[in-house]
Amino acid sequence: MQVIFKELTTNFEVILLESLIKNEKKEEFEKIRKNLINQPSKEEFGDYQCNICLVLSKIYKKSPREIANRFVKKLKANKKISNLCEDLEIAGPGFINIKLKNNILIEEIKSNIKCPRAGVPLSNKKNKNHLRKKVVVDFSSPNIAKEMHVGHLRSTIIGDSISRILELRGYIVLRLNHIGDWGTQFGMLITHLKDLYSSDLKKIDNIKISDLVEFYKASKKRFDNEKEFKKRSREEVVKLQSGDRESIQLWKLLCDQSRKEFDQIYKTLNIKIKERGESFYNPYLKSIIEDLNLKKILIEDQGAKCVFLDGMTNKEGKPLPLIIQKKDGGFNYATTDLAALRYRFNKEPDGDNATRIIYVTDHGQANHFAGVFQVAKRANWIPEDCEVNHVPFGLVQGIDGKKLKTREGETIRLKDLLSESIKRAKEDLLKRLENESRSETNDFILNTSRVIGIGAVKYADLSQNRITNYQFSFEKMLSLNGNTAPYLLYTLVRISGINRKNNMPEDNINSESISYSHDLEWKLIRKLLKFDEVLISIEKDLMINRLCNYLFELCQTFNRFYDKVPILKVEMSKKISRLTLCALTEKTLKLSLELLGIESLERM
Ligand code: ARG
């Protein structure tokens, strides 16, 4: 209902200016107009609410009701407003409850059914050259030769969904995998590799490391305990950075093997992402130092080059430094992030020409990003009209509130976690089939349990307020009841069931003769029409759980309607009207599941 909302707002503004705001108060008006019309605090209050009379009462020293009376009178006299609104009711101390006309709502339903985005408008924001805006979403980003852990899983799922929502709104989205493929740890990895596979070094293709994580642990142990190994590892870093052929080859080998493991997970989760690791920004690191020097922001402290951060202090109350270059000349994680940020905002061809960068990592990196963003701002690297957002998320815990572990106390591998979910989904499905004495093909069983298993893990993550920690429970996420993926899928399956039973041709559904009388029909209509507003608010605050909460409510509203209102066994015009609501619910649900990266099912 964004379009109607805008139309309402514009007309309210005009009338407010004409009839209530005196010239000398124009400044106050600027503040008021931002919150002129709001979502109602309760559903039964109507479609929208206008609360400004309370603010105006303070400015003009009159009672809010008096102001509201006058305002409503002017509003009602306006033709455009009376075309849109059924009722403008003054409630409480002076709120105005806005109820839209039925025919306006029905027109919206009809137009949303035809719209491929179920009524979600394309963003009209354009960049300076009047092109669609480009957003970089930096997510997933595991580290080479290390385990891709549950934190990376959260980043992957949340980042993918943010990307999908922005794509739907018409942005060009560049999904970037900022993998940790550079840094001093490669010195020890390559040295260990050279020691273990000395006879294969001529034929590097023959080297297969069976377990990269074990390999990482072994080299770390040697690095910590063997003096001579440590020394050679340090020399190896220099070799690698100066582009030594053999070192580079071995580095590539490590990256390739890691990549294969990451790709398996991306395939299972159906994630599209472009790899552009830390190493990519190597050529741009030096100019970071030069530019910060030029702008006189860089300060040398005990041999290291740093920027001291405003407003961020350590325990002793001293300003925290962001170290840009270490004493030994090496660069840091933060240096790479600064170079990456600059590159992403830079114009093509030597940059991405983005107008917004979104970083999805765990909460533990909040200070890192606050520091990086501050330095970038002070160095003027964030162009006008451009923004950066860190999207932090909490930890995944076991049901006991502790770190997620296997029964044996080991950290859980992502692969195992996903297959466990699929396995449990399959067990549930088989039980259901037995209870209902249904028989299904093996293909059906495999596909259904895969969709439910993966969907449940994704949804459990996305439906949480991402900032808080969440407790991982297969039982809860796979349950058919509650705010879960299986519950949403089940609602979708119900609608497919209606469609299968209905023998009326599709095109009849868009018929003109739509009308509604039942209270539960209107509840569903109003819920359906909130879809676009939910997505638009997510674009701003990047809280995906808003969409999940909305979907849960939509499904509950639909299921109440389904339970109480006959759909197929009624006279033709009612049937058409109700099938229209089923069709729009189906469309909204399918599209939303797609936005969450979850596949749909017609039967389950
Ligand atoms: N590789 C990092 C980690 O595992 C995440 C990188 C996030 N992106 C970034 N631009 N720093 O913690």
Short mmCIF file of N, CA, C and O in Angstrom, two decimals, residues 459-524:
data_model
loop_
_atom_site.label_atom_id
_atom_site.label_comp_id
_atom_site.label_asym_id
_atom_site.label_seq_id
_atom_site.Cartn_x
_atom_site.Cartn_y
_atom_site.Cartn_z
N TYR A 459 15.47 -20.60 8.17
CA TYR A 459 14.40 -19.80 8.76
C TYR A 459 14.62 -19.56 10.25
O TYR A 459 14.34 -18.48 10.77
N ALA A 460 15.14 -20.58 10.94
CA ALA A 460 15.39 -20.44 12.38
C ALA A 460 16.34 -19.27 12.60
O ALA A 460 16.20 -18.50 13.55
N ASP A 461 17.29 -19.14 11.71
CA ASP A 461 18.27 -18.07 11.83
C ASP A 461 17.66 -16.71 11.49
O ASP A 461 17.78 -15.74 12.23
N LEU A 462 16.94 -16.67 10.38
CA LEU A 462 16.42 -15.38 9.89
C LEU A 462 15.27 -14.85 10.74
O LEU A 462 15.05 -13.63 10.79
N SER A 463 14.54 -15.74 11.40
CA SER A 463 13.37 -15.26 12.13
C SER A 463 13.74 -14.68 13.50
O SER A 463 12.90 -14.11 14.18
N GLN A 464 14.99 -14.85 13.90
CA GLN A 464 15.43 -14.23 15.16
C GLN A 464 15.81 -12.78 14.93
O GLN A 464 16.33 -12.46 13.87
N ASN A 465 15.59 -11.96 15.95
CA ASN A 465 16.21 -10.65 15.90
C ASN A 465 17.72 -10.92 15.86
O ASN A 465 18.28 -11.48 16.79
N ARG A 466 18.37 -10.57 14.76
CA ARG A 466 19.73 -11.05 14.56
C ARG A 466 20.72 -10.58 15.62
O ARG A 466 21.78 -11.16 15.82
N ILE A 467 20.39 -9.50 16.32
CA ILE A 467 21.35 -8.94 17.26
C ILE A 467 21.50 -9.81 18.51
O ILE A 467 22.56 -9.89 19.10
N THR A 468 20.45 -10.54 18.86
CA THR A 468 20.56 -11.37 20.06
C THR A 468 21.15 -12.74 19.71
O THR A 468 21.11 -13.17 18.56
N ASN A 469 21.67 -13.41 20.73
CA ASN A 469 22.13 -14.79 20.55
C ASN A 469 20.90 -15.66 20.33
O ASN A 469 19.83 -15.33 20.80
N TYR A 470 21.06 -16.77 19.61
CA TYR A 470 19.88 -17.63 19.53
C TYR A 470 20.24 -19.09 19.77
O TYR A 470 21.35 -19.52 19.52
N GLN A 471 19.26 -19.79 20.31
CA GLN A 471 19.50 -21.18 20.68
C GLN A 471 19.05 -22.10 19.56
O GLN A 471 17.91 -22.06 19.11
N PHE A 472 20.00 -22.91 19.15
CA PHE A 472 19.78 -23.79 18.01
C PHE A 472 19.10 -25.06 18.47
O PHE A 472 19.66 -25.82 19.25
N SER A 473 17.87 -25.30 18.00
CA SER A 473 17.18 -26.52 18.40
C SER A 473 16.48 -27.14 17.19
O SER A 473 15.56 -26.56 16.62
N PHE A 474 16.96 -28.30 16.79
CA PHE A 474 16.35 -28.99 15.65
C PHE A 474 14.86 -29.21 15.89
O PHE A 474 14.05 -29.04 15.00
N GLU A 475 14.53 -29.59 17.14
CA GLU A 475 13.13 -29.87 17.43
C GLU A 475 12.23 -28.67 17.13
O GLU A 475 11.21 -28.79 16.46
N LYS A 476 12.65 -27.51 17.66
CA LYS A 476 11.83 -26.30 17.46
C LYS A 476 11.75 -25.92 15.99
O LYS A 476 10.69 -25.63 15.46
N MET A 477 12.90 -25.91 15.31
CA MET A 477 12.90 -25.38 13.94
C MET A 477 12.18 -26.31 12.97
O MET A 477 11.71 -25.88 11.93
N LEU A 478 12.08 -27.62 13.32
CA LEU A 478 11.42 -28.55 12.41
C LEU A 478 9.95 -28.78 12.75
O LEU A 478 9.25 -29.53 12.06
N SER A 479 9.49 -28.11 13.80
CA SER A 479 8.11 -28.32 14.22
C SER A 479 7.12 -27.70 13.22
O SER A 479 7.38 -26.67 12.61
N LEU A 480 5.98 -28.38 13.07
CA LEU A 480 4.94 -27.85 12.16
C LEU A 480 4.15 -26.71 12.81
O LEU A 480 3.35 -26.06 12.16
N ASN A 481 4.36 -26.53 14.10
CA ASN A 481 3.65 -25.46 14.80
C ASN A 481 4.61 -24.37 15.22
O ASN A 481 5.74 -24.64 15.61
N GLY A 482 4.13 -23.14 15.16
CA GLY A 482 4.98 -22.03 15.58
C GLY A 482 5.58 -21.32 14.40
O GLY A 482 5.29 -21.65 13.24
N ASN A 483 6.44 -20.35 14.70
CA ASN A 483 7.04 -19.54 13.65
C ASN A 483 8.22 -20.29 13.03
O ASN A 483 9.38 -19.99 13.31
N THR A 484 7.91 -21.28 12.20
CA THR A 484 8.96 -22.13 11.61
C THR A 484 8.75 -22.25 10.10
O THR A 484 7.66 -21.99 9.59
N ALA A 485 9.81 -22.69 9.42
CA ALA A 485 9.69 -22.92 7.97
C ALA A 485 8.63 -23.99 7.66
O ALA A 485 7.81 -23.79 6.76
N PRO A 486 8.61 -25.13 8.38
CA PRO A 486 7.58 -26.12 8.07
C PRO A 486 6.15 -25.56 8.18
O PRO A 486 5.30 -25.91 7.37
N TYR A 487 5.91 -24.66 9.14
CA TYR A 487 4.56 -24.09 9.26
C TYR A 487 4.21 -23.25 8.03
O TYR A 487 3.11 -23.34 7.48
N LEU A 488 5.16 -22.45 7.57
CA LEU A 488 4.89 -21.63 6.37
C LEU A 488 4.70 -22.52 5.15
O LEU A 488 3.78 -22.31 4.35
N LEU A 489 5.57 -23.54 5.03
CA LEU A 489 5.46 -24.43 3.88
C LEU A 489 4.13 -25.17 3.91
O LEU A 489 3.50 -25.38 2.87
N TYR A 490 3.71 -25.52 5.11
CA TYR A 490 2.45 -26.23 5.26
C TYR A 490 1.27 -25.36 4.79
O TYR A 490 0.35 -25.83 4.12
N THR A 491 1.34 -24.08 5.09
CA THR A 491 0.28 -23.17 4.64
C THR A 491 0.25 -23.09 3.11
O THR A 491 -0.80 -23.10 2.49
N LEU A 492 1.44 -23.04 2.54
CA LEU A 492 1.55 -23.00 1.08
C LEU A 492 0.96 -24.28 0.47
O LEU A 492 0.23 -24.23 -0.53
N VAL A 493 1.27 -25.40 1.09
CA VAL A 493 0.77 -26.69 0.62
C VAL A 493 -0.76 -26.73 0.68
O VAL A 493 -1.42 -27.25 -0.22
N ARG A 494 -1.33 -26.12 1.72
CA ARG A 494 -2.78 -26.04 1.83
C ARG A 494 -3.38 -25.32 0.63
O ARG A 494 -4.37 -25.76 0.05
N ILE A 495 -2.74 -24.21 0.27
CA ILE A 495 -3.27 -23.44 -0.86
C ILE A 495 -3.13 -24.24 -2.16
O ILE A 495 -4.04 -24.26 -2.99
N SER A 496 -2.01 -24.93 -2.32
CA SER A 496 -1.86 -25.78 -3.52
C SER A 496 -2.95 -26.82 -3.55
O SER A 496 -3.46 -27.17 -4.62
N GLY A 497 -3.32 -27.31 -2.38
CA GLY A 497 -4.40 -28.30 -2.28
C GLY A 497 -5.71 -27.73 -2.79
O GLY A 497 -6.43 -28.39 -3.54
N ILE A 498 -6.00 -26.50 -2.40
CA ILE A 498 -7.23 -25.84 -2.88
C ILE A 498 -7.17 -25.72 -4.39
O ILE A 498 -8.14 -26.03 -5.10
N ASN A 499 -6.02 -25.32 -4.90
CA ASN A 499 -5.89 -25.15 -6.35
C ASN A 499 -6.11 -26.47 -7.09
O ASN A 499 -6.71 -26.49 -8.16
N ARG A 500 -5.60 -27.54 -6.49
CA ARG A 500 -5.78 -28.84 -7.16
C ARG A 500 -7.25 -29.24 -7.19
O ARG A 500 -7.73 -29.80 -8.16
N LYS A 501 -7.95 -28.93 -6.10
CA LYS A 501 -9.37 -29.32 -6.03
C LYS A 501 -10.25 -28.43 -6.90
O LYS A 501 -11.33 -28.82 -7.32
N ASN A 502 -9.76 -27.24 -7.13
CA ASN A 502 -10.57 -26.29 -7.87
C ASN A 502 -10.45 -26.56 -9.36
O ASN A 502 -9.36 -26.67 -9.90
N ASN A 503 -11.60 -26.67 -10.04
CA ASN A 503 -11.52 -27.01 -11.47
C ASN A 503 -11.76 -25.80 -12.37
O ASN A 503 -11.97 -25.91 -13.55
N MET A 504 -11.70 -24.62 -11.75
CA MET A 504 -11.98 -23.42 -12.54
C MET A 504 -10.71 -22.93 -13.24
O MET A 504 -9.64 -22.94 -12.65
N PRO A 505 -10.82 -22.50 -14.50
CA PRO A 505 -9.61 -22.02 -15.18
C PRO A 505 -9.03 -20.76 -14.51
O PRO A 505 -9.77 -19.95 -13.96
N GLU A 506 -7.70 -20.67 -14.55
CA GLU A 506 -6.94 -19.61 -13.89
C GLU A 506 -7.45 -18.18 -14.14
O GLU A 506 -7.60 -17.39 -13.22
N ASP A 507 -7.72 -17.88 -15.43
CA ASP A 507 -7.95 -16.48 -15.79
C ASP A 507 -9.26 -15.93 -15.22
O ASP A 507 -9.47 -14.74 -15.15
N ASN A 508 -10.12 -16.84 -14.77
CA ASN A 508 -11.35 -16.37 -14.14
C ASN A 508 -11.08 -15.63 -12.83
O ASN A 508 -11.87 -14.83 -12.38
N ILE A 509 -9.92 -15.95 -12.26
CA ILE A 509 -9.60 -15.42 -10.94
C ILE A 509 -9.52 -13.90 -10.94
O ILE A 509 -9.87 -13.25 -9.97
N ASN A 510 -9.09 -13.33 -12.04
CA ASN A 510 -8.93 -11.87 -12.06
C ASN A 510 -10.23 -11.12 -12.38
O ASN A 510 -10.20 -9.94 -12.69
N SER A 511 -11.29 -11.84 -12.30
CA SER A 511 -12.57 -11.24 -12.70
C SER A 511 -12.91 -9.96 -11.95
O SER A 511 -12.42 -9.70 -10.86
N GLU A 512 -13.78 -9.19 -12.54
CA GLU A 512 -14.13 -7.88 -11.98
C GLU A 512 -15.06 -7.98 -10.77
O GLU A 512 -15.09 -7.11 -9.93
N SER A 513 -15.79 -9.08 -10.73
CA SER A 513 -16.89 -9.13 -9.76
C SER A 513 -16.45 -9.59 -8.37
O SER A 513 -16.99 -10.52 -7.81
N ILE A 514 -15.43 -8.94 -7.85
CA ILE A 514 -14.92 -9.35 -6.54
C ILE A 514 -15.60 -8.55 -5.45
O ILE A 514 -15.74 -7.33 -5.56
N SER A 515 -16.03 -9.24 -4.40
CA SER A 515 -16.57 -8.50 -3.26
C SER A 515 -16.35 -9.31 -1.99
O SER A 515 -16.21 -10.53 -2.04
N TYR A 516 -16.31 -8.63 -0.87
CA TYR A 516 -16.06 -9.33 0.39
C TYR A 516 -17.04 -8.90 1.46
O TYR A 516 -17.45 -7.74 1.50
N SER A 517 -17.37 -9.85 2.33
CA SER A 517 -18.31 -9.52 3.38
C SER A 517 -17.84 -10.03 4.74
O SER A 517 -18.17 -9.47 5.77
N HIS A 518 -17.06 -11.10 4.73
CA HIS A 518 -16.68 -11.74 5.97
C HIS A 518 -15.52 -10.98 6.65
O HIS A 518 -14.57 -10.57 6.00
N ASP A 519 -15.63 -10.87 7.97
CA ASP A 519 -14.62 -10.20 8.77
C ASP A 519 -13.22 -10.81 8.54
O ASP A 519 -12.21 -10.10 8.43
N LEU A 520 -13.17 -12.15 8.44
CA LEU A 520 -11.87 -12.81 8.27
C LEU A 520 -11.28 -12.56 6.88
O LEU A 520 -10.07 -12.61 6.70
N GLU A 521 -12.17 -12.29 5.92
CA GLU A 521 -11.66 -11.91 4.59
C GLU A 521 -10.97 -10.56 4.68
O GLU A 521 -9.86 -10.38 4.16
N TRP A 522 -11.58 -9.62 5.37
CA TRP A 522 -10.99 -8.27 5.46
C TRP A 522 -9.70 -8.28 6.26
O TRP A 522 -8.76 -7.57 5.94
N LYS A 523 -9.66 -9.14 7.27
CA LYS A 523 -8.41 -9.26 8.05
C LYS A 523 -7.28 -9.71 7.13
O LYS A 523 -6.17 -9.19 7.17
N LEU A 524 -7.59 -10.72 6.31
CA LEU A 524 -6.58 -11.26 5.39
C LEU A 524 -6.17 -10.20 4.36
O LEU A 524 -4.99 -10.02 4.06
#
